[in-house]
mmCIF file of C-alpha atoms and ligand atoms in Angstrom:
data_model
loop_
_atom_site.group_PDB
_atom_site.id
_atom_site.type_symbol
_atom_site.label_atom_id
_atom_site.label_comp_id
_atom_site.label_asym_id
_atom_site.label_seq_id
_atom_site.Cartn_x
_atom_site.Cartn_y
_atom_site.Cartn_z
ATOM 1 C CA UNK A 254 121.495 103.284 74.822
ATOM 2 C CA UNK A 255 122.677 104.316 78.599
ATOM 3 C CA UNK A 256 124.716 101.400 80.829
ATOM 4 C CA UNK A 257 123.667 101.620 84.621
ATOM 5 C CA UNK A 258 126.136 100.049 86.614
ATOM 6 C CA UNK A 259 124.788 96.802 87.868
ATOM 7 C CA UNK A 260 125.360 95.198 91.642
ATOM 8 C CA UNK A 261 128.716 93.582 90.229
ATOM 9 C CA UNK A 262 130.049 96.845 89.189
ATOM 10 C CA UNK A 263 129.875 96.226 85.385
ATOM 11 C CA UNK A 264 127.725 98.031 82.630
ATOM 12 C CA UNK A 265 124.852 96.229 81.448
ATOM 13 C CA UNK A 266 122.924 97.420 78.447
ATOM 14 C CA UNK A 267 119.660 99.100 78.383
ATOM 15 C CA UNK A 268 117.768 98.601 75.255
ATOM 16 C CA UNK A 269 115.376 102.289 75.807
ATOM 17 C CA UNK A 270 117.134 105.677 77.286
ATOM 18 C CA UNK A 271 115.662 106.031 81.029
ATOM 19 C CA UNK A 272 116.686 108.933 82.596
ATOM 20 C CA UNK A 273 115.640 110.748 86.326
ATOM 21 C CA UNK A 274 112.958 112.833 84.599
ATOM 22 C CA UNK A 275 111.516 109.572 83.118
ATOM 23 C CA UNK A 276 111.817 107.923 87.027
ATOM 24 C CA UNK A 277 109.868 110.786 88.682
ATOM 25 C CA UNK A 278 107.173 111.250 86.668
ATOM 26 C CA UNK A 279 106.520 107.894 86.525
ATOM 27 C CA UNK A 280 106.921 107.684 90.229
ATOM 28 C CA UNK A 281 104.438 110.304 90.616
ATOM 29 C CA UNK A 282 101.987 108.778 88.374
ATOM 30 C CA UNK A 283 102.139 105.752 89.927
ATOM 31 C CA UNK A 284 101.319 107.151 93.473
ATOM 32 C CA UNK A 285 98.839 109.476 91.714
ATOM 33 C CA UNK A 286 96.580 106.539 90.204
ATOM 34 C CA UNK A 287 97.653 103.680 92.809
ATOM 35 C CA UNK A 288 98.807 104.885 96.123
ATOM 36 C CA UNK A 289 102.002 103.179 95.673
ATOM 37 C CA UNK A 290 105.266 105.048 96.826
ATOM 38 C CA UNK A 291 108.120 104.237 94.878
ATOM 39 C CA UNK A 292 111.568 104.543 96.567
ATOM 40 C CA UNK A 293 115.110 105.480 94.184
ATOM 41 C CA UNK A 294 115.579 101.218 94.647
ATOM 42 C CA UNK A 295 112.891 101.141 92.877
ATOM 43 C CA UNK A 296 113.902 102.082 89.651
ATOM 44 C CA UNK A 297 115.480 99.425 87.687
ATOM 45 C CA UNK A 298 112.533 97.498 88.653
ATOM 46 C CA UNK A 299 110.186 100.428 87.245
ATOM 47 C CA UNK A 300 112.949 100.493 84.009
ATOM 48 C CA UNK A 301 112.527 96.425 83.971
ATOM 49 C CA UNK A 302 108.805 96.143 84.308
ATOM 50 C CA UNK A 303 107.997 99.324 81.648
ATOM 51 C CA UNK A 304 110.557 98.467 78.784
ATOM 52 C CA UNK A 305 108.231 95.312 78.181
ATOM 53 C CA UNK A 306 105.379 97.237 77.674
ATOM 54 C CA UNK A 307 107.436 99.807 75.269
ATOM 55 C CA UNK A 308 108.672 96.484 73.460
ATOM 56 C CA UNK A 309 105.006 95.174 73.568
ATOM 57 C CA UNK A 310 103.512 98.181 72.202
ATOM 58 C CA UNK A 311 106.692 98.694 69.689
ATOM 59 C CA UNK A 312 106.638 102.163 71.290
ATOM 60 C CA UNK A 313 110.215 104.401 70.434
ATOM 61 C CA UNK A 314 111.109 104.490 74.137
ATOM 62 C CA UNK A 315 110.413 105.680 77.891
ATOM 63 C CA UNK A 316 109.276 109.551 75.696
ATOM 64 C CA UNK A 317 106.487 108.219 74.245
ATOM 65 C CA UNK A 318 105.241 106.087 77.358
ATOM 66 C CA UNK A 319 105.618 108.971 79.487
ATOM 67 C CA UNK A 320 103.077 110.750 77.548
ATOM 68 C CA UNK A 321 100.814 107.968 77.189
ATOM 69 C CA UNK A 322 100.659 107.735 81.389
ATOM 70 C CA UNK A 323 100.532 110.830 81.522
ATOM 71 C CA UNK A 324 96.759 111.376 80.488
ATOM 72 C CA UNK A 325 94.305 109.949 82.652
ATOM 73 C CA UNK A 326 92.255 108.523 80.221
ATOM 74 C CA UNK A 327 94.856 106.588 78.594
ATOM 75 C CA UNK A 328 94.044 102.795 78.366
ATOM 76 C CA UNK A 329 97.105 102.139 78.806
ATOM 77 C CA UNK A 330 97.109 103.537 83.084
ATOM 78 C CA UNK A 331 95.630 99.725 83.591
ATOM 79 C CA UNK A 332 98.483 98.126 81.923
ATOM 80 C CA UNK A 333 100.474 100.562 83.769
ATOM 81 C CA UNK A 334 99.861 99.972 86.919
ATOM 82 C CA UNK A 335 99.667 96.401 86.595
ATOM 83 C CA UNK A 336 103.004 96.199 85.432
ATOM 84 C CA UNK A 337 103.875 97.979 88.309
ATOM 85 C CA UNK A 338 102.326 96.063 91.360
ATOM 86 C CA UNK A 339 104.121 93.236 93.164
ATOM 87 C CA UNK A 340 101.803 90.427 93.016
ATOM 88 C CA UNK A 341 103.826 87.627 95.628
ATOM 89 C CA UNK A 342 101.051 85.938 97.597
ATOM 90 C CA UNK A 343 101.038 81.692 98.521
ATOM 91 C CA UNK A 344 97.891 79.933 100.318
ATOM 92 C CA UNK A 345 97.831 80.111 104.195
ATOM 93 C CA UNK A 346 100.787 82.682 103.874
ATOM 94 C CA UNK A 347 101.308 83.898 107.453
ATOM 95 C CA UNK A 348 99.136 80.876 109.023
ATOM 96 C CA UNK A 349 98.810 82.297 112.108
ATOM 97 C CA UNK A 350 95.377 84.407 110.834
ATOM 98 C CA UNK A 351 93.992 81.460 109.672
ATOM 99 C CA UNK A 352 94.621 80.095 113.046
ATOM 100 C CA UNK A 353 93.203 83.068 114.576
ATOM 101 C CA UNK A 354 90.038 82.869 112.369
ATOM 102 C CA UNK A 355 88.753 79.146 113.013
ATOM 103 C CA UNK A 356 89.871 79.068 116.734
ATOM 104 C CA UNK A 357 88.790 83.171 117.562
ATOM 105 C CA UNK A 358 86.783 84.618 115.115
ATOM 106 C CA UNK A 359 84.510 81.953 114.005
ATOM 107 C CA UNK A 360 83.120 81.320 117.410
ATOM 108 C CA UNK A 361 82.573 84.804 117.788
ATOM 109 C CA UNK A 362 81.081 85.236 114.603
ATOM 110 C CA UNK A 363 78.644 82.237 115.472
ATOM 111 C CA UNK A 364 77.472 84.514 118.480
ATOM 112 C CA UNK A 365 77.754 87.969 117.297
ATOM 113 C CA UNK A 366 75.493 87.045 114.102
ATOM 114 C CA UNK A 367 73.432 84.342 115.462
ATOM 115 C CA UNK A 368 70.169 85.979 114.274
ATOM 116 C CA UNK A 369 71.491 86.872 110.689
ATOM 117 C CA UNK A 370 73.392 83.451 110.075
ATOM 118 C CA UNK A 371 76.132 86.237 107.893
ATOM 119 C CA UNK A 372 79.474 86.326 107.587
ATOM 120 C CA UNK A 373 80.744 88.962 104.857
ATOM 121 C CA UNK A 374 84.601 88.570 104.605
ATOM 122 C CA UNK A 375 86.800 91.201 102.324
ATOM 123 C CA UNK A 376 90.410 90.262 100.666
ATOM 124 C CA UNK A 377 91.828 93.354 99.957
ATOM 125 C CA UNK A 378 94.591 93.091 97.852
ATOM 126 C CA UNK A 379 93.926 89.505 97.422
ATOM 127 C CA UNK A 380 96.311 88.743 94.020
ATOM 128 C CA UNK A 381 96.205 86.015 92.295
ATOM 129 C CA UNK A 382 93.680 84.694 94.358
ATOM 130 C CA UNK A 383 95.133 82.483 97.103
ATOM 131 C CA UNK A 384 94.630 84.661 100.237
ATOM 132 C CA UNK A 385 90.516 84.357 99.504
ATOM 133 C CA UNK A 386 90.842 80.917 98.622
ATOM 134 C CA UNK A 387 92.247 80.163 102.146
ATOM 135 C CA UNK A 388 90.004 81.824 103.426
ATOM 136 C CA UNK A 389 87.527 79.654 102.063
ATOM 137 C CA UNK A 390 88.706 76.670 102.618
ATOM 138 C CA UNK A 391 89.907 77.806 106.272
ATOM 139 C CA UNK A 392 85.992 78.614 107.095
ATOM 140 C CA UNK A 393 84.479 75.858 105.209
ATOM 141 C CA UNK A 394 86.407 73.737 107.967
ATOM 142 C CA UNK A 395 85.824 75.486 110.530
ATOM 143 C CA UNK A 396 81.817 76.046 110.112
ATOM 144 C CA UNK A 397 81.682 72.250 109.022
ATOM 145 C CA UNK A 398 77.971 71.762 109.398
ATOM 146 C CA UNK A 399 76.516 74.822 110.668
ATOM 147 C CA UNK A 400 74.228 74.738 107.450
ATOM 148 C CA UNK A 401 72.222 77.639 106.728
ATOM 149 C CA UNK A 402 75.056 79.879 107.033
ATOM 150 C CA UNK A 403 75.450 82.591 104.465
ATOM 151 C CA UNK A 404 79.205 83.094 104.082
ATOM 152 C CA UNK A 405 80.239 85.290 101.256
ATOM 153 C CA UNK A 406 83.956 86.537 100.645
ATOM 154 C CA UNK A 407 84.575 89.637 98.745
ATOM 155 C CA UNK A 408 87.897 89.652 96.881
ATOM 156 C CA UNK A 409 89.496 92.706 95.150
ATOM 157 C CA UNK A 410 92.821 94.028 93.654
ATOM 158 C CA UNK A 411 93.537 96.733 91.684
ATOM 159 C CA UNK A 412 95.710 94.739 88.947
ATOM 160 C CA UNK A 413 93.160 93.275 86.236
ATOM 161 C CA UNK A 414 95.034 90.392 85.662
ATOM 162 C CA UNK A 415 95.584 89.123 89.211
ATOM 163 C CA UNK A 416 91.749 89.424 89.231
ATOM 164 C CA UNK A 417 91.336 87.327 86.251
ATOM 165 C CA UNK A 418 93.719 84.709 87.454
ATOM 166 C CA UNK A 419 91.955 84.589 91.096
ATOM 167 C CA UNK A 420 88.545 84.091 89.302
ATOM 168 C CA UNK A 421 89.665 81.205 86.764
ATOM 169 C CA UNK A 422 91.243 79.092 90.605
ATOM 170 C CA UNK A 423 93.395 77.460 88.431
ATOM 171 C CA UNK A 424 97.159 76.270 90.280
ATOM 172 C CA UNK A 425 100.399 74.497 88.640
ATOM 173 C CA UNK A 426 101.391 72.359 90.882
ATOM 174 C CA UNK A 427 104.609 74.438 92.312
ATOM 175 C CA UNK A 428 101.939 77.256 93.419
ATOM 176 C CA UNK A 429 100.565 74.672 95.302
ATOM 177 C CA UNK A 430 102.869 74.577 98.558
ATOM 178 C CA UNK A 431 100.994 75.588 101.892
ATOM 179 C CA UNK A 432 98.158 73.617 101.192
ATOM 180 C CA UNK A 433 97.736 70.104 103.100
ATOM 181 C CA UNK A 434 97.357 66.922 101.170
ATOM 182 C CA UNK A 435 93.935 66.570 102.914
ATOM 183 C CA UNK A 436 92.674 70.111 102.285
ATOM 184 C CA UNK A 437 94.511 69.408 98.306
ATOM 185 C CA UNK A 438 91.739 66.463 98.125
ATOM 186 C CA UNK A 439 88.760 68.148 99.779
ATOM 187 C CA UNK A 440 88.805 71.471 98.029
ATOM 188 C CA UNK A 441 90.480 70.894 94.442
ATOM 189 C CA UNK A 442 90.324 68.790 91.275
ATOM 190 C CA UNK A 443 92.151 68.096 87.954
ATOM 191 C CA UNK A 444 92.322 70.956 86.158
ATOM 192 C CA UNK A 445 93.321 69.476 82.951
ATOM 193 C CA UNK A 446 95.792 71.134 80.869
ATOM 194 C CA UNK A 447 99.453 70.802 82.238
ATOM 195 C CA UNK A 448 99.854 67.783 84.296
ATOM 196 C CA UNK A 449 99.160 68.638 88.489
ATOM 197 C CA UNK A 450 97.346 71.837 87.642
ATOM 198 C CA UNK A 451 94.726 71.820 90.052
ATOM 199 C CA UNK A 452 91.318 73.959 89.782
ATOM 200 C CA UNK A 453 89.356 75.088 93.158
ATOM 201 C CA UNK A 454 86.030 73.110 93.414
ATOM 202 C CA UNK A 455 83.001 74.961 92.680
ATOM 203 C CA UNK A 456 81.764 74.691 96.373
ATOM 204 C CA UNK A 457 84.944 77.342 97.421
ATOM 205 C CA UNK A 458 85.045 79.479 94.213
ATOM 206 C CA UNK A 459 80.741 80.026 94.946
ATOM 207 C CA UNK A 460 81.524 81.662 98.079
ATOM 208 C CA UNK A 461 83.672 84.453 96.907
ATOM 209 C CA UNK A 462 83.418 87.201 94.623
ATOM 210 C CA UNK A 463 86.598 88.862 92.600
ATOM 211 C CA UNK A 464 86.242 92.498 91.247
ATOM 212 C CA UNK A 465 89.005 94.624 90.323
ATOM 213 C CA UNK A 466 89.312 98.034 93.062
ATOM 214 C CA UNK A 467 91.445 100.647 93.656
ATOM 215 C CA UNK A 468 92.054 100.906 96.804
ATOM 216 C CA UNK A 469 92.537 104.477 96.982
ATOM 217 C CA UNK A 470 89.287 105.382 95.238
ATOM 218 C CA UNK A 471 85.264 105.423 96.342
ATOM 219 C CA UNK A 472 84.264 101.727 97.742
ATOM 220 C CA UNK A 473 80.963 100.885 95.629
ATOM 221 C CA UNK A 474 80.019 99.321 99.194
ATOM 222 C CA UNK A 475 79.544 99.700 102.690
ATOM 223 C CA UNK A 476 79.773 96.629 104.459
ATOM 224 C CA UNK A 477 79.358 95.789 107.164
ATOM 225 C CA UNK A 478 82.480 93.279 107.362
ATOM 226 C CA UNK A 479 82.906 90.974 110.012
ATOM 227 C CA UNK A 480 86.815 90.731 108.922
ATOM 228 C CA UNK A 481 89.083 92.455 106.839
ATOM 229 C CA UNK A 482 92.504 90.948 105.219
ATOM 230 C CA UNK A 483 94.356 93.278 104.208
ATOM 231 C CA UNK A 484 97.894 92.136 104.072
ATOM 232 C CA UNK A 485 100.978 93.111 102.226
ATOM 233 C CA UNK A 486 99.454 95.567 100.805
ATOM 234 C CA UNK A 487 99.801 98.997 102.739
ATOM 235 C CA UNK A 488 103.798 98.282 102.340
ATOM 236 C CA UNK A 489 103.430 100.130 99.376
ATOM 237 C CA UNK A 490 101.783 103.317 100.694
ATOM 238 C CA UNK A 491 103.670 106.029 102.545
ATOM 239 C CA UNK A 492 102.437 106.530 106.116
ATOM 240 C CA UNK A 493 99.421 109.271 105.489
ATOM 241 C CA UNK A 494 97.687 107.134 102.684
ATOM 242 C CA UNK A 495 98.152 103.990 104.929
ATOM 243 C CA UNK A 496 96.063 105.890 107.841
ATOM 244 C CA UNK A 497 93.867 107.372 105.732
ATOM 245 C CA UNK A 498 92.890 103.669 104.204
ATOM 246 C CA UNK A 499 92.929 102.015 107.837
ATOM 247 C CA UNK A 500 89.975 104.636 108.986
ATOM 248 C CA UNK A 501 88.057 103.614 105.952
ATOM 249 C CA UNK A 502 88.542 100.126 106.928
ATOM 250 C CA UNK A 503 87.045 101.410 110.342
ATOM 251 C CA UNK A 504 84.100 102.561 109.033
ATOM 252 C CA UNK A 505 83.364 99.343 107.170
ATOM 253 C CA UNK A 506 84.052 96.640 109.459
ATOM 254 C CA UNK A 507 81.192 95.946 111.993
ATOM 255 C CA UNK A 508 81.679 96.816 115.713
ATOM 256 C CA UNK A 509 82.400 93.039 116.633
ATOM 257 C CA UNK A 510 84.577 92.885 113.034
ATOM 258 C CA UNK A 511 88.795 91.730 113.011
ATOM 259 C CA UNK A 512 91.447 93.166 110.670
ATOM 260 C CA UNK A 513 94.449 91.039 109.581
ATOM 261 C CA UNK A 514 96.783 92.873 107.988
ATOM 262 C CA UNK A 515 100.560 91.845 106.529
ATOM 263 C CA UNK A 516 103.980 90.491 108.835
ATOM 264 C CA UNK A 517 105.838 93.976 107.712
ATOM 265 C CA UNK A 518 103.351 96.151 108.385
ATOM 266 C CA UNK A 519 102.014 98.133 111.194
ATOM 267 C CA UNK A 520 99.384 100.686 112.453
ATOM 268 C CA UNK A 521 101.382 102.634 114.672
ATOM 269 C CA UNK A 522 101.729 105.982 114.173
ATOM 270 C CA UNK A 523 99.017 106.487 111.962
ATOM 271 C CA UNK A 524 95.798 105.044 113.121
ATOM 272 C CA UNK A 525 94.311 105.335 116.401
ATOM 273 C CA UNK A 526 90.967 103.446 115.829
ATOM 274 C CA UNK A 527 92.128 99.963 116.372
ATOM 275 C CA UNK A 528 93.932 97.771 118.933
ATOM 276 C CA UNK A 529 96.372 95.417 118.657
ATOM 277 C CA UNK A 530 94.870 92.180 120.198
ATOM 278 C CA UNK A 531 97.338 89.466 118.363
ATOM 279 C CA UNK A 532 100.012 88.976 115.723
ATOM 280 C CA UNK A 533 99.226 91.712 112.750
ATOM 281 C CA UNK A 534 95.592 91.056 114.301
ATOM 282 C CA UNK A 535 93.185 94.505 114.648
ATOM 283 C CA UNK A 536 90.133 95.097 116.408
ATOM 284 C CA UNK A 537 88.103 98.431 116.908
ATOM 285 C CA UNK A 538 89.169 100.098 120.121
ATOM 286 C CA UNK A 539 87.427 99.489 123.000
ATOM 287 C CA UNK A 540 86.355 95.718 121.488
ATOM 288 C CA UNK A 541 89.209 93.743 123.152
HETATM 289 C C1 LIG B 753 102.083 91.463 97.704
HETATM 290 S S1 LIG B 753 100.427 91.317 97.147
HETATM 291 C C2 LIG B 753 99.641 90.691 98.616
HETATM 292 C C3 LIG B 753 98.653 89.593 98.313
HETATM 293 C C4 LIG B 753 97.986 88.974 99.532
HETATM 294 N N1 LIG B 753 97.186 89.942 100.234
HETATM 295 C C5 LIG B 753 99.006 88.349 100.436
HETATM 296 O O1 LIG B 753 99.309 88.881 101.515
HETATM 297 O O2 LIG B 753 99.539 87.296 100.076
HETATM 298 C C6 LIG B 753 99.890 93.038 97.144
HETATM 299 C C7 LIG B 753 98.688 93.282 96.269
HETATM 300 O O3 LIG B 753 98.188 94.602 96.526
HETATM 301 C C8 LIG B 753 97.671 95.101 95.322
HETATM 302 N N2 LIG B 753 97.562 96.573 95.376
HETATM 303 C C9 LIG B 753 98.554 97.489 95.364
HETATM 304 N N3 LIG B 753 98.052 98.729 95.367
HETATM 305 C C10 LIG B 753 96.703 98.605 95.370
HETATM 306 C C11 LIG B 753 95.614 99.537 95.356
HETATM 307 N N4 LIG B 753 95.813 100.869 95.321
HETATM 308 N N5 LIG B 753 94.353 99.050 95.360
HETATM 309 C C12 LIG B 753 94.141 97.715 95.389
HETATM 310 N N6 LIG B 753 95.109 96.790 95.393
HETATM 311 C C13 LIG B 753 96.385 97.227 95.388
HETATM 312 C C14 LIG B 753 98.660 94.606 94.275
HETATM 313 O O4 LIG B 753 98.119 94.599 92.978
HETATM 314 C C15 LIG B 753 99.016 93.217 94.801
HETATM 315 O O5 LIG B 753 98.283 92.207 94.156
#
C-alpha cells in the first residue's frame, strides 16, 4: 500500500500500488486511443477512476491493468476510456448558443436551405445526452410550424455509456435544472420509476440519432452540417490535435454552416479556417 499526501497534508491510504511508470503509460494510452492529454493533476483522478475497475474486475493491482490497456484489442480499452472521460454536461448549458441558434441561425437556415427543407445538426461530444436534447427542443420552438422540415440531429461521444444514457432520455429530477417549467411540460413526461424522473417525448428523441465516435478516428460521414456543437470537449486535447479536429470540422460543415464550441475553449492559435463572429460562435472565413 503507498500513502500520497492529500491537500490537508495527511496520508491517506491507497488500496493498489500506483507508481509514475503506472501514470505515464496510462497517460499515453489514454491520448493514444482518445486524444485526451492528461496533465500530473491528473493523476489521483486517473488512480481514483482505475482502482474501481481493478476492484470490479478483482484484478491484483495497477500491473495487471497496465497490461490489459496496453493491447489494443483488449475489451477492456472501452471501459478504459470511459472511466477516464469527464462527462459534466446540464440542458441549455452556456444559453447564449441556443440564443444564437433560434434568433441567427434558424432564419438563416430557413433561407440558405429553402429548396431542400434540411437541417442536419451534429453534437459532438454530446454526454449524457442533454446538449442534443436542447437542441431539440431549442429548434422545435423555434421552427414552430414550418412543417415539412426535415430536421435531424446527429449525436455522438466516445464513452458507451454516456451514449446509452442519452438514447434511453431518461432525467431524475435534480438533472433537470436549466429547463423552463413550460419547455418541462411541452417536451417531457413521467418516466415512471423514481418519483420526478422525467423521459423526453418521442417527438424530440425522433429527431436525433446517438452513436458512439471517437473523435480522433475516420468519421463514417460527410455531412454536410449546417451546425456543429462541439463544446467542452477540445479542453481535453493538447493544441495540435485540437487544430487538427477543427479542420475536419471545416470540411464537414456546409459553406453557410456555424460552430459552437465550449466557454474555455478557443481556436486561436491553431486554426485559421474560421472566424469568430460571437461568443464561442465559428463560422467559415470569409462567411461573416
Ligand atoms: C464535459 S463533456 C461535454 C458535454 C457537452 N458537449 C457539454 O458541453 O455540456 C465532454 C465529452 O467529450 C467526450 N469526449 C472526450 N474525448 C472524446 C473523443 N476522443 N471522441 C469523442 N468524444 C470525446 C467525453 O466522453 C465527454 O462526454
Amino acid at each position: 500500500m503507498t500513502s500520497p499526501a492529500t491537500a490537508y497534508g495527511q496520508e491517506a491510504p491507497q488500496e493498489y500500488a500506483f507508481n509514475d511508470a503506472h501514470f505515464e503509460l496510462l497517460r499515453k494510452l489514454v491520448g493514444k486511443y482518445a486524444g485526451i492529454s492528461l496533465n500530473d493533476t491528473k493523476r489521483q483522478l486517473v488512480y481514483g477512476r482505475l482502482a474501481r475497475r481493478i476492484r470490479a474486475m478483482n484484478l491484483g493491482g495497477f500491473d495487471e491493468y497496465c497490461e490489459l490497456v496496453r493491447d489494443e484489442n483488449s475489451d477492456e480499452i472501452e471501459n478504459f476510456i470511459n472511466a477516464i472521460t469527464t462527462n459534466l454536461t446540464s440542458f441549455f448549458r452556456e444559453n447564449h448558443h441556443f440564443e444564437c441558434l433560434v434568433q441567427q441561425v434558424v432564419p438563416t437556415l430557413l433561407k440558405t436551405n429553402a429548396a431542400t427543407r434540411r437541417i442536419r445538426v451534429w453534437s459532438a461530444g454530446c454526454s449524457t445526452g442533454e446538449e442534443p436534447y436542447s437542441i431539440a427542443m431549442a429548434l422545435s420552438e423555434a421552427l414552430g410550424n414550418t412543417s415539412g422540415w426535415d430536421v435531424k440531429i446527429l449525436a455522438t461521444d466516445i464513452d458507451s455509456n454516456v451514449v446509452a444514457t442519452a438514447a434511453a432520455g431518461i432525467y431524475p429530477a435534480n438533472r433537470q435544472q436549466g429547463v423552463s417549467d413550460a419547455r418541462l411540460k411541452r417536451f417531457f413526461m413521467p418516466a415512471g420509476g423514481a418519483p420526478g424522473s422525467l423521459r423526453l417525448k418521442d417527438e424530440v428523441r425522433g429527431m436525433i440519432r446517438f452513436a458512439p465516435l471517437n473523435l480522433m478516428e475516420p468519421w463514417p460521414f460527410k455531412g454536410p452540417f449546417d451546425v456543429i456543437f462541439c463544446r467542452n470537449v477540445v479542453i481535453y486535447f493538447d493544441k495540435e490535435t485540437q487544430g487538427r479536429l477543427f479542420g475536419r470540422y471545416a470540411d464537414v460543415l456546409a459553406r453557410h454552416g456555424y460552430l459552437f464550441i465550449g466557454h474555455s475553449e478557443t481556436m486561436f492559435g491553431t486554426c485559421t479556417r474560421f472566424d469568430l463572429i460571437g461568443r464561442t460562435t465559428y463560422r467559415l472565413a470569409g462567411m461573416a
